[in-house]
Short mmCIF file of N, CA, C and O in Angstrom, two decimals:
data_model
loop_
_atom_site.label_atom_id
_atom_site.label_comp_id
_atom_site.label_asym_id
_atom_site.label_seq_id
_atom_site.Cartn_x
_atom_site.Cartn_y
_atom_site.Cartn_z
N UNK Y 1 23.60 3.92 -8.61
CA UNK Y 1 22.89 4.53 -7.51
C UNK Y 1 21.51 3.92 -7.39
O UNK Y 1 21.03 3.13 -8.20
N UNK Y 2 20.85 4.42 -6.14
CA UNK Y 2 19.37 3.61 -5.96
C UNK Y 2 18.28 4.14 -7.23
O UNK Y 2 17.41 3.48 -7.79
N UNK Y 3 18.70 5.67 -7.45
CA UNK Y 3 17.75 5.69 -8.87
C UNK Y 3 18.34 5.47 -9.95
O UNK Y 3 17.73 6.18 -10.74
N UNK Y 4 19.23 4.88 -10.58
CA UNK Y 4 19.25 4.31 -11.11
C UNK Y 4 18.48 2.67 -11.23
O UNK Y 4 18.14 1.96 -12.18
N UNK Y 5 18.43 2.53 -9.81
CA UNK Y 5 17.81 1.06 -10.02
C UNK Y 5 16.13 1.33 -10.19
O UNK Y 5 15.47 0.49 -10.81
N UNK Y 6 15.57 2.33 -9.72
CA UNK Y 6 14.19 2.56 -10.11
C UNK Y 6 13.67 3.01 -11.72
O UNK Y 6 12.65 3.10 -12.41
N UNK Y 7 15.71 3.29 -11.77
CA UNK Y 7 14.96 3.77 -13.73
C UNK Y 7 14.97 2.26 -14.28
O UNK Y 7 14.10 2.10 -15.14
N UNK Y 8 15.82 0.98 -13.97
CA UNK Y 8 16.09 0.10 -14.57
C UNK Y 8 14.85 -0.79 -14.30
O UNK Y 8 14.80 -1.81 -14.99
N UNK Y 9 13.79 -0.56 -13.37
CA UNK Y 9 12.36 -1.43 -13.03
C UNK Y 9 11.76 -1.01 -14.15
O UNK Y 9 11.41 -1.75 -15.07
N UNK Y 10 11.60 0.65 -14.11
CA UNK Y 10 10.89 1.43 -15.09
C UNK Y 10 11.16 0.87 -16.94
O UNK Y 10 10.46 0.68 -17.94
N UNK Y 11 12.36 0.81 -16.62
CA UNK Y 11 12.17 -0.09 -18.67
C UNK Y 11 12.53 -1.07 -18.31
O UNK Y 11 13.66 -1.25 -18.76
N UNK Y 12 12.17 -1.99 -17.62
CA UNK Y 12 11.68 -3.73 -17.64
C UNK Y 12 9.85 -3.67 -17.93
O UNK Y 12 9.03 -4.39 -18.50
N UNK Y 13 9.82 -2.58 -17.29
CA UNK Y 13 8.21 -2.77 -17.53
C UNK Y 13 7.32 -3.07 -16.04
O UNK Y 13 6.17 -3.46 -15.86
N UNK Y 14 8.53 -2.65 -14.98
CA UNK Y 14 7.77 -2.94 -13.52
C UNK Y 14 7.19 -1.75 -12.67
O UNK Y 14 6.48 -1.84 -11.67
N UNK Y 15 7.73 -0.36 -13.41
CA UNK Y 15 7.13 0.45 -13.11
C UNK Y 15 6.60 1.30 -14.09
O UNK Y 15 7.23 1.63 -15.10
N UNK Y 16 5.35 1.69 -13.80
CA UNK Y 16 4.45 2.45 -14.68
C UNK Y 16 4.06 3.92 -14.60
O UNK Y 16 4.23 4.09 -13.40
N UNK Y 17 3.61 5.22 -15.13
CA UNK Y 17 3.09 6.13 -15.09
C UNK Y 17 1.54 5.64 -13.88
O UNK Y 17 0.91 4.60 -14.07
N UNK Y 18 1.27 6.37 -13.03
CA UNK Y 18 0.08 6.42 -12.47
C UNK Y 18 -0.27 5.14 -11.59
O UNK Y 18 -1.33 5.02 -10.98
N UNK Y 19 0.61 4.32 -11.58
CA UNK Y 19 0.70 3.50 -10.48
C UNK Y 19 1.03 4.39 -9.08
O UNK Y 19 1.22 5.58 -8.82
N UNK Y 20 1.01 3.16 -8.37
CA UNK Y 20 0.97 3.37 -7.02
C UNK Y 20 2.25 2.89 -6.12
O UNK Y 20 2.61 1.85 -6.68
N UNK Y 21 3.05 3.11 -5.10
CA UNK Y 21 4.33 3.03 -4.64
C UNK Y 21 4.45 2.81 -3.21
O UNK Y 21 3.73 3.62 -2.61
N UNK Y 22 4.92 2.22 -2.62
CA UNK Y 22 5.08 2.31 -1.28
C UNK Y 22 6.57 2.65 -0.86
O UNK Y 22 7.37 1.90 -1.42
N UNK Y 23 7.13 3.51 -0.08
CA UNK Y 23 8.60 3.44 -0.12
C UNK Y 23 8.68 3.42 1.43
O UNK Y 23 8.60 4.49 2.03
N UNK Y 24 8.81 2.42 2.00
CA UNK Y 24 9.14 1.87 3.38
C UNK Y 24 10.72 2.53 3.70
O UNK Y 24 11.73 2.39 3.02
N UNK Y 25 10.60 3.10 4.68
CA UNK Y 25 11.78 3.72 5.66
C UNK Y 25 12.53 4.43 4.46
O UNK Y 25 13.52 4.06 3.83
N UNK Y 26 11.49 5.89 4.30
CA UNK Y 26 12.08 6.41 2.96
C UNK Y 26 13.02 7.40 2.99
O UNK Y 26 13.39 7.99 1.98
N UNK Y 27 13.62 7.70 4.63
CA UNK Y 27 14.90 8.33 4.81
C UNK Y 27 14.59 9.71 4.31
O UNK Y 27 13.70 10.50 4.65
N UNK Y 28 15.80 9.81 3.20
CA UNK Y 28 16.24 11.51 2.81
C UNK Y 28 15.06 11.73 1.28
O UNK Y 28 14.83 12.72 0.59
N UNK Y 29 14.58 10.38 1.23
CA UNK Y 29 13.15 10.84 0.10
C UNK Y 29 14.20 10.16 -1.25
O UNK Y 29 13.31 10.48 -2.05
N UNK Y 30 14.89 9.75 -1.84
CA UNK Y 30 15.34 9.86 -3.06
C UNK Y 30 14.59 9.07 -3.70
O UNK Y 30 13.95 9.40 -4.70
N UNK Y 31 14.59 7.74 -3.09
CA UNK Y 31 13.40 7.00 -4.18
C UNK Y 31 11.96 7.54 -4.46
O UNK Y 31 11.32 7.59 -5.52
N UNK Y 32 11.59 7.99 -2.98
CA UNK Y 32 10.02 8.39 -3.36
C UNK Y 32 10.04 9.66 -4.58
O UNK Y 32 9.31 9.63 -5.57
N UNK Y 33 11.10 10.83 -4.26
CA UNK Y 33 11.42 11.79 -5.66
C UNK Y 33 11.29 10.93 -6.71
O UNK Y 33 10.29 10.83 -7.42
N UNK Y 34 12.42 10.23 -6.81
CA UNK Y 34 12.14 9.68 -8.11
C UNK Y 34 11.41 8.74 -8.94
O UNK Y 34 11.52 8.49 -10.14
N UNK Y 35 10.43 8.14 -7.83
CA UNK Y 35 9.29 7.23 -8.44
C UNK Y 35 8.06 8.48 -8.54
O UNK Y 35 7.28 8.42 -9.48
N UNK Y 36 7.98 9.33 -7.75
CA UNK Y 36 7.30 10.57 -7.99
C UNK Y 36 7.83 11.28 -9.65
O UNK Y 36 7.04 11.62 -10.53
N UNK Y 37 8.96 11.35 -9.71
CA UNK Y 37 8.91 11.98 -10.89
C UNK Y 37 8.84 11.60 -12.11
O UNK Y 37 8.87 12.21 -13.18
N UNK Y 38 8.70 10.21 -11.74
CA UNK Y 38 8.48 9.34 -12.97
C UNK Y 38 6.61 9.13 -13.27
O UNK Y 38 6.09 8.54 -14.22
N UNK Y 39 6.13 9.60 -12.49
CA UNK Y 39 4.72 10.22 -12.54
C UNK Y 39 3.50 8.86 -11.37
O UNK Y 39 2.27 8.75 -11.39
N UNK Y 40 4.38 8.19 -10.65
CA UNK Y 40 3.54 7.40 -9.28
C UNK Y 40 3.36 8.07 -8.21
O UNK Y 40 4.22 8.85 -7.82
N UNK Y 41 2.24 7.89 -7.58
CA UNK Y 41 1.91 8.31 -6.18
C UNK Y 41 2.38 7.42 -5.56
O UNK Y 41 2.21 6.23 -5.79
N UNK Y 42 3.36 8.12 -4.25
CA UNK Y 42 4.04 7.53 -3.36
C UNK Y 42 3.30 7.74 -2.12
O UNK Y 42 2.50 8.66 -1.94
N UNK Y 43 3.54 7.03 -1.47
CA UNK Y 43 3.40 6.82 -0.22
C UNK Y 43 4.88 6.47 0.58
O UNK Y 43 5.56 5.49 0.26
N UNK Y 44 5.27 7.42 1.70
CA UNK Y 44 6.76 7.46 1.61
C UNK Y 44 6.02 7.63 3.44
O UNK Y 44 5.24 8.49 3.84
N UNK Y 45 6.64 6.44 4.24
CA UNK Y 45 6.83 6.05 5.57
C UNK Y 45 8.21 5.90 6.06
O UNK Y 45 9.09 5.11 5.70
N UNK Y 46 8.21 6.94 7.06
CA UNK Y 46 9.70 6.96 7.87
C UNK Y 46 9.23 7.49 9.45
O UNK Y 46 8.27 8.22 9.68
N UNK Y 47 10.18 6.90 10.49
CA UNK Y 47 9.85 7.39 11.28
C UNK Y 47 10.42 8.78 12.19
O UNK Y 47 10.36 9.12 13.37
N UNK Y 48 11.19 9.54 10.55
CA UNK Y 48 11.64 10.47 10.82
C UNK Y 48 11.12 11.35 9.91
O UNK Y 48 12.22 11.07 9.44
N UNK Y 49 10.70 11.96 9.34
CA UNK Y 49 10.12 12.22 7.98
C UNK Y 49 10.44 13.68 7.99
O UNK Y 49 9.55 14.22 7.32
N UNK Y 50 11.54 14.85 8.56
CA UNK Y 50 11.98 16.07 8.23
C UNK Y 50 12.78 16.30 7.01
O UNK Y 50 12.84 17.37 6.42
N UNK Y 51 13.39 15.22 6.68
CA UNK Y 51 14.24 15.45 5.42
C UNK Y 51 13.73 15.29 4.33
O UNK Y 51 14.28 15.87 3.40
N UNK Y 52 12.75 14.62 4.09
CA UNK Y 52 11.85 14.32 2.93
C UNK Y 52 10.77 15.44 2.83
O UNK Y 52 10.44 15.80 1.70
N UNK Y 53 10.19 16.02 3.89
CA UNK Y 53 9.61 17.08 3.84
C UNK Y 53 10.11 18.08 2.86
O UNK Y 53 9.54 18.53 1.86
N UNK Y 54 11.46 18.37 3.41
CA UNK Y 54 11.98 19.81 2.20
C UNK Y 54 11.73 19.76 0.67
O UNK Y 54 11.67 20.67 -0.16
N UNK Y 55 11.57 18.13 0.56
CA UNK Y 55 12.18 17.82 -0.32
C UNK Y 55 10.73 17.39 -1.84
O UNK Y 55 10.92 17.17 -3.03
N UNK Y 56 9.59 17.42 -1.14
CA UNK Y 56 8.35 17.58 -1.75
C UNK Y 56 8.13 18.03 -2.85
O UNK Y 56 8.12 17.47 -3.95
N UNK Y 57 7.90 19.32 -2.49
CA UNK Y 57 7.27 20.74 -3.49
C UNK Y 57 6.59 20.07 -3.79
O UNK Y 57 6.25 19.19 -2.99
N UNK Y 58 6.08 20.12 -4.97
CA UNK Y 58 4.59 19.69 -5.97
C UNK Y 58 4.59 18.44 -6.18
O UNK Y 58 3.80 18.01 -7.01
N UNK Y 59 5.29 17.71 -5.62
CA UNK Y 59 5.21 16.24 -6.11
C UNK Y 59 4.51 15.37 -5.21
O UNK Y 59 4.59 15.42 -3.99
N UNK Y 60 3.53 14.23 -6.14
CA UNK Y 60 2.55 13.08 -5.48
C UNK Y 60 3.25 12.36 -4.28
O UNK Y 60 3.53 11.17 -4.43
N UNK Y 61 3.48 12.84 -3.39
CA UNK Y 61 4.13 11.91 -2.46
C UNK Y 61 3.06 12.18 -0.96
O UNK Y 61 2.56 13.24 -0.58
N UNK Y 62 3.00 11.35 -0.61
CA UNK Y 62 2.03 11.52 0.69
C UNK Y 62 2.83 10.99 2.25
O UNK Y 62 2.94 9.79 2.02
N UNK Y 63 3.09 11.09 2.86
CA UNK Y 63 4.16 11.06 4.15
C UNK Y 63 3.68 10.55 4.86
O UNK Y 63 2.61 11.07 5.18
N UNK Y 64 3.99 9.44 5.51
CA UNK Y 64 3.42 9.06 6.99
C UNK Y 64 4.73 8.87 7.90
O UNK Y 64 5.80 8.36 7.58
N UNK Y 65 4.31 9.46 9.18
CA UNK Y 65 5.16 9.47 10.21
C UNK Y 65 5.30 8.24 11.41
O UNK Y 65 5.03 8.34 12.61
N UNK Y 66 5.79 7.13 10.71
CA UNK Y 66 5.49 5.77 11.40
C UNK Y 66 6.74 5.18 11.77
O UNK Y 66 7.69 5.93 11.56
N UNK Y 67 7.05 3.92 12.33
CA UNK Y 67 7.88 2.85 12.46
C UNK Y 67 7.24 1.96 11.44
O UNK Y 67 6.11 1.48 11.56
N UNK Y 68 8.15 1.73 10.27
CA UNK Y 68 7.87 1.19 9.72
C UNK Y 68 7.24 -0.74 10.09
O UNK Y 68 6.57 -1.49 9.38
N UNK Y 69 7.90 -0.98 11.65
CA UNK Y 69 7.60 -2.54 11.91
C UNK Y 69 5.86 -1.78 12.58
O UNK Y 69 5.44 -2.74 13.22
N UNK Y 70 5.31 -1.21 12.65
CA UNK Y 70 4.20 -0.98 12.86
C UNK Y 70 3.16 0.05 12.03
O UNK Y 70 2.20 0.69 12.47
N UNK Y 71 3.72 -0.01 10.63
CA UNK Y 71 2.57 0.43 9.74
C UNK Y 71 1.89 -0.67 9.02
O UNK Y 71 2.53 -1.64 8.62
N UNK Y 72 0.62 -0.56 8.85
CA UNK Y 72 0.03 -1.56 8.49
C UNK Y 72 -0.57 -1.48 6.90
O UNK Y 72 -1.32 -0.64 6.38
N UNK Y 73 0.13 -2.79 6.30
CA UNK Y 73 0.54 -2.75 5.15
C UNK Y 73 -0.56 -3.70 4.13
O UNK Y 73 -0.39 -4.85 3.73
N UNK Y 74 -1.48 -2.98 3.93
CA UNK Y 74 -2.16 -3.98 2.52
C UNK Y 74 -1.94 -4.04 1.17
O UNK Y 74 -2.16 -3.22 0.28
N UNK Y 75 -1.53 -5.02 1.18
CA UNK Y 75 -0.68 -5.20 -0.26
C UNK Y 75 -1.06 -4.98 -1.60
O UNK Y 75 -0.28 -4.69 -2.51
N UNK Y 76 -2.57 -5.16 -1.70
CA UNK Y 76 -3.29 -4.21 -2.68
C UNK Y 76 -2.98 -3.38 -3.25
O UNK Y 76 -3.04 -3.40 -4.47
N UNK Y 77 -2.51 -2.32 -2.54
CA UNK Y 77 -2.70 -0.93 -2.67
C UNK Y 77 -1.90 -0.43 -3.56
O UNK Y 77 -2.31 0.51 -4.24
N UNK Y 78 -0.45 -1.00 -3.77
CA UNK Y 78 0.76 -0.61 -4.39
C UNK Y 78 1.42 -1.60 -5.66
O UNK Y 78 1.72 -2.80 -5.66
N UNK Y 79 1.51 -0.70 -6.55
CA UNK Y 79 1.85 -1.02 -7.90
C UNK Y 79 3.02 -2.07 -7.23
O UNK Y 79 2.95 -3.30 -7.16
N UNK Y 80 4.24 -1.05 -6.71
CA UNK Y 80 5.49 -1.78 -6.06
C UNK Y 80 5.70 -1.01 -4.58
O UNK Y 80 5.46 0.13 -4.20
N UNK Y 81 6.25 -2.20 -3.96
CA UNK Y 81 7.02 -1.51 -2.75
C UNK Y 81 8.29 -1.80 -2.14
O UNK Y 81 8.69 -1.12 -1.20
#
């Protein structure tokens, strides 16, 4: 599954506690959950963003309501994206 592939970054050593995430066209949220629960602030862009809403509660995830071919992306910012 797709988290599985975020646990398999996580012990290579590509994802970290307290890094930073970008999850481009993040749909129903699963990756941003689970790079969130692995303790990164996400940043989770969709240009539908109701299903990921439910799906929050207390977790670092921050939402933007975009097209992803028109969010503007500095590459800085994110551990991974």
């Amino acid at each position: 599954t797709r988290n599985s592939f975020i646990e398999q970054l996580k012990n290579m050593g590509l994802i970290s506690s307290g890094g930073r995430a970008l999850d481009l066209g993040c749909g129903f949220g699963d990756d941003s959950v689970a790079m969130a629960e692995m303790g990164l602030k996400v940043d989770a862009v969709d240009k539908n963003t109701s299903e990921i809403e439910k799906r929050i509660g207390g977790l670092p995830i921050s939402l933007t309501k975009s097209d992803i071919r028109k969010f503007d992306i500095k590459l800085c910012e994110w551990s991974i994206i």
